[in-house]
Short mmCIF file of N, CA and C in Angstrom, two decimals:
data_model
loop_
_atom_site.label_atom_id
_atom_site.label_comp_id
_atom_site.label_asym_id
_atom_site.label_seq_id
_atom_site.Cartn_x
_atom_site.Cartn_y
_atom_site.Cartn_z
N PRO A 17 118.90 82.91 108.87
CA PRO A 17 118.10 83.18 108.31
C PRO A 17 116.92 85.31 109.33
N SER A 18 117.56 85.82 108.39
CA SER A 18 116.43 87.40 109.11
C SER A 18 115.34 87.20 109.29
N ARG A 19 114.69 88.06 110.62
CA ARG A 19 113.35 88.07 111.06
C ARG A 19 112.69 89.13 110.58
N VAL A 20 113.24 90.04 109.86
CA VAL A 20 112.97 90.75 109.22
C VAL A 20 112.44 91.37 107.64
N CYS A 21 111.52 91.45 107.68
CA CYS A 21 111.20 91.69 105.83
C CYS A 21 110.68 92.94 105.93
N ASP A 22 111.08 94.13 105.18
CA ASP A 22 110.95 95.02 104.23
C ASP A 22 110.57 95.29 102.68
N PHE A 23 110.42 93.91 101.96
CA PHE A 23 110.20 93.72 100.62
C PHE A 23 111.27 94.22 99.90
N GLU A 24 112.23 95.44 99.72
CA GLU A 24 112.53 96.11 99.72
C GLU A 24 113.78 95.56 98.25
N LEU A 25 114.05 93.97 98.54
CA LEU A 25 114.26 93.31 97.31
C LEU A 25 113.95 92.49 96.89
N ASP A 26 113.28 91.73 98.07
CA ASP A 26 112.79 90.43 97.27
C ASP A 26 111.26 90.47 98.47
N LEU A 27 110.82 88.94 98.08
CA LEU A 27 110.31 88.47 99.03
C LEU A 27 110.36 87.53 100.02
N CYS A 28 111.85 88.23 100.67
CA CYS A 28 112.17 87.29 101.22
C CYS A 28 111.88 85.79 101.63
N GLU A 29 111.49 85.51 102.92
CA GLU A 29 111.67 83.96 102.42
C GLU A 29 110.31 83.61 102.71
N PHE A 30 108.93 84.15 102.54
CA PHE A 30 108.38 83.69 101.78
C PHE A 30 107.19 83.47 100.70
N GLN A 31 106.60 82.38 100.55
CA GLN A 31 106.52 81.75 99.33
C GLN A 31 104.79 82.04 98.79
N PRO A 32 104.39 82.56 97.68
CA PRO A 32 102.95 82.76 97.47
C PRO A 32 102.12 81.78 97.31
N ASN A 33 101.35 81.11 97.86
CA ASN A 33 100.22 80.58 97.58
C ASN A 33 99.02 80.81 97.61
N PRO A 34 98.38 80.31 95.96
CA PRO A 34 98.60 79.90 94.50
C PRO A 34 100.28 80.63 93.87
N ALA A 35 101.03 79.76 94.02
CA ALA A 35 102.01 80.75 92.56
C ALA A 35 101.67 82.51 92.20
N ALA A 36 102.66 83.00 92.02
CA ALA A 36 102.07 84.68 91.58
C ALA A 36 101.59 85.60 92.10
N SER A 37 100.29 85.04 93.39
CA SER A 37 99.73 85.53 94.15
C SER A 37 100.11 86.87 94.72
N TRP A 38 100.78 87.19 95.20
CA TRP A 38 101.82 88.30 95.79
C TRP A 38 102.63 89.15 94.72
N ILE A 39 103.01 89.80 94.70
CA ILE A 39 103.68 90.71 93.95
C ILE A 39 104.54 91.79 94.43
N ARG A 40 105.88 92.06 94.39
CA ARG A 40 106.52 93.09 95.10
C ARG A 40 106.17 94.57 94.28
N GLN A 41 105.59 95.37 94.66
CA GLN A 41 104.99 96.68 93.95
C GLN A 41 105.92 97.93 94.46
N GLN A 42 105.38 98.97 93.58
CA GLN A 42 106.24 100.53 94.14
C GLN A 42 104.86 101.07 94.38
N ALA A 43 104.97 102.14 94.87
CA ALA A 43 103.88 103.32 95.17
C ALA A 43 103.89 103.73 93.95
N THR A 44 104.82 104.07 93.33
CA THR A 44 105.09 104.94 91.87
C THR A 44 104.12 104.18 90.63
N ASN A 45 103.82 103.44 91.07
CA ASN A 45 102.87 102.36 89.93
C ASN A 45 101.26 102.28 89.94
N LEU A 46 101.49 103.41 91.33
CA LEU A 46 99.53 103.04 91.36
C LEU A 46 98.96 104.28 92.11
N PRO A 47 99.28 105.09 91.63
CA PRO A 47 99.24 106.79 91.82
C PRO A 47 97.91 107.07 92.17
N ASN A 48 96.25 106.02 91.88
CA ASN A 48 95.42 106.10 93.12
C ASN A 48 94.64 105.08 93.84
N PHE A 49 96.19 104.51 94.17
CA PHE A 49 96.02 103.29 95.27
C PHE A 49 96.63 103.76 96.74
N VAL A 50 97.85 103.80 96.62
CA VAL A 50 98.81 103.76 97.82
C VAL A 50 100.01 105.18 96.98
N ASN A 51 100.44 105.88 98.08
CA ASN A 51 101.30 106.63 97.74
C ASN A 51 102.28 106.56 97.97
N GLN A 52 102.62 106.10 99.08
CA GLN A 52 104.07 105.25 99.84
C GLN A 52 103.64 104.72 100.32
N ASP A 53 104.72 103.46 100.69
CA ASP A 53 105.71 102.30 101.52
C ASP A 53 105.48 102.81 103.12
N HIS A 54 105.85 101.95 103.99
CA HIS A 54 105.63 102.17 104.93
C HIS A 54 107.56 101.85 105.98
N THR A 55 108.41 101.40 104.64
CA THR A 55 110.22 101.20 105.59
C THR A 55 110.17 102.82 104.84
N SER A 56 110.22 103.00 103.58
CA SER A 56 110.85 104.53 103.02
C SER A 56 109.97 105.76 103.06
N SER A 57 108.90 106.05 103.23
CA SER A 57 108.47 106.37 103.36
C SER A 57 107.74 107.32 101.73
N THR A 58 108.39 107.34 101.04
CA THR A 58 108.35 107.19 100.19
C THR A 58 107.37 106.72 98.92
N SER A 59 107.12 106.89 97.40
CA SER A 59 106.93 106.17 96.27
C SER A 59 107.93 105.39 96.21
N LEU A 60 108.50 105.76 96.34
CA LEU A 60 110.20 104.87 95.94
C LEU A 60 110.19 103.40 96.47
N GLY A 61 109.46 102.90 97.75
CA GLY A 61 109.73 101.97 98.35
C GLY A 61 108.90 100.77 97.76
N TYR A 62 109.26 99.23 98.52
CA TYR A 62 108.64 97.88 98.33
C TYR A 62 107.75 97.47 99.08
N PHE A 63 106.72 97.35 98.72
CA PHE A 63 105.36 96.76 99.25
C PHE A 63 104.99 94.88 98.70
N ALA A 64 104.53 94.47 100.08
CA ALA A 64 103.70 92.99 98.98
C ALA A 64 102.81 93.75 98.77
N MET A 65 101.85 93.46 97.48
CA MET A 65 100.41 93.18 97.13
C MET A 65 100.51 91.78 96.87
N ALA A 66 99.34 91.88 97.67
CA ALA A 66 98.27 90.27 96.99
C ALA A 66 97.84 90.48 95.94
N THR A 67 97.66 89.61 94.76
CA THR A 67 96.85 89.82 93.52
C THR A 67 95.51 89.21 93.66
N GLN A 68 95.22 88.53 94.25
CA GLN A 68 94.11 87.63 94.04
C GLN A 68 93.11 87.42 95.25
N ASP A 69 92.22 87.23 95.54
CA ASP A 69 91.24 87.47 96.81
C ASP A 69 92.18 86.05 98.23
N THR A 70 92.69 84.84 97.04
CA THR A 70 92.32 83.68 98.07
C THR A 70 94.22 84.09 98.30
N ALA A 71 95.24 84.83 97.88
CA ALA A 71 96.55 85.25 98.30
C ALA A 71 96.70 83.77 99.74
N LYS A 72 97.81 83.17 99.42
CA LYS A 72 98.25 83.30 100.69
C LYS A 72 100.34 83.66 101.38
N PHE A 73 100.35 84.10 102.13
CA PHE A 73 101.74 84.10 102.02
C PHE A 73 102.79 83.15 103.00
N VAL A 74 103.11 81.94 102.59
CA VAL A 74 103.81 80.79 103.56
C VAL A 74 105.15 81.06 103.37
N SER A 75 105.39 81.05 104.99
CA SER A 75 106.59 81.18 105.97
C SER A 75 107.36 79.81 106.49
N ARG A 76 107.90 79.58 106.39
CA ARG A 76 109.10 78.74 106.99
C ARG A 76 108.81 78.53 108.53
N PRO A 77 108.63 77.36 108.78
CA PRO A 77 108.72 77.26 110.32
C PRO A 77 109.06 77.59 110.82
N TYR A 78 108.35 79.08 111.93
CA TYR A 78 109.70 79.93 112.81
C TYR A 78 109.63 79.26 114.51
N THR A 79 111.01 79.03 114.77
CA THR A 79 110.72 78.43 116.41
C THR A 79 110.54 79.48 117.43
N ASN A 80 109.68 79.39 118.77
CA ASN A 80 108.78 79.99 119.55
C ASN A 80 109.68 81.39 120.34
N ALA A 81 110.44 82.20 120.01
CA ALA A 81 111.64 82.73 120.70
C ALA A 81 110.96 83.92 121.71
N GLY A 82 109.82 84.05 122.11
CA GLY A 82 108.77 84.60 122.94
C GLY A 82 108.15 85.44 121.73
N ASP A 83 107.97 86.68 123.15
CA ASP A 83 106.31 87.32 122.21
C ASP A 83 107.10 88.41 121.15
N GLU A 84 106.68 87.64 119.85
CA GLU A 84 106.57 88.79 118.88
C GLU A 84 105.91 89.21 118.31
N CYS A 85 105.72 89.90 117.05
CA CYS A 85 104.84 90.90 116.69
C CYS A 85 104.86 90.70 114.91
N LEU A 86 104.19 90.78 114.30
CA LEU A 86 103.90 90.75 112.23
C LEU A 86 103.41 92.10 112.07
N LYS A 87 103.78 92.77 111.52
CA LYS A 87 102.83 94.14 110.88
C LYS A 87 102.78 93.76 109.72
N PHE A 88 101.43 94.25 109.33
CA PHE A 88 101.05 94.24 107.74
C PHE A 88 100.98 95.82 107.49
#
């Protein structure tokens, strides 16, 4: 499995908890909120957006492969 996710195709291996508490969104649908995503630097790129204040993203367990960085 890939350790990289840009949300362009899906939510990758992340599981929203509770269900439907995260969605893939495009900036074109949110003109007063976000004007572009960080991957494509356009309004056509996708990003993950929480739909609830208590939303969690659950990933599968990862083995420690050394220092890594998670960016949001």
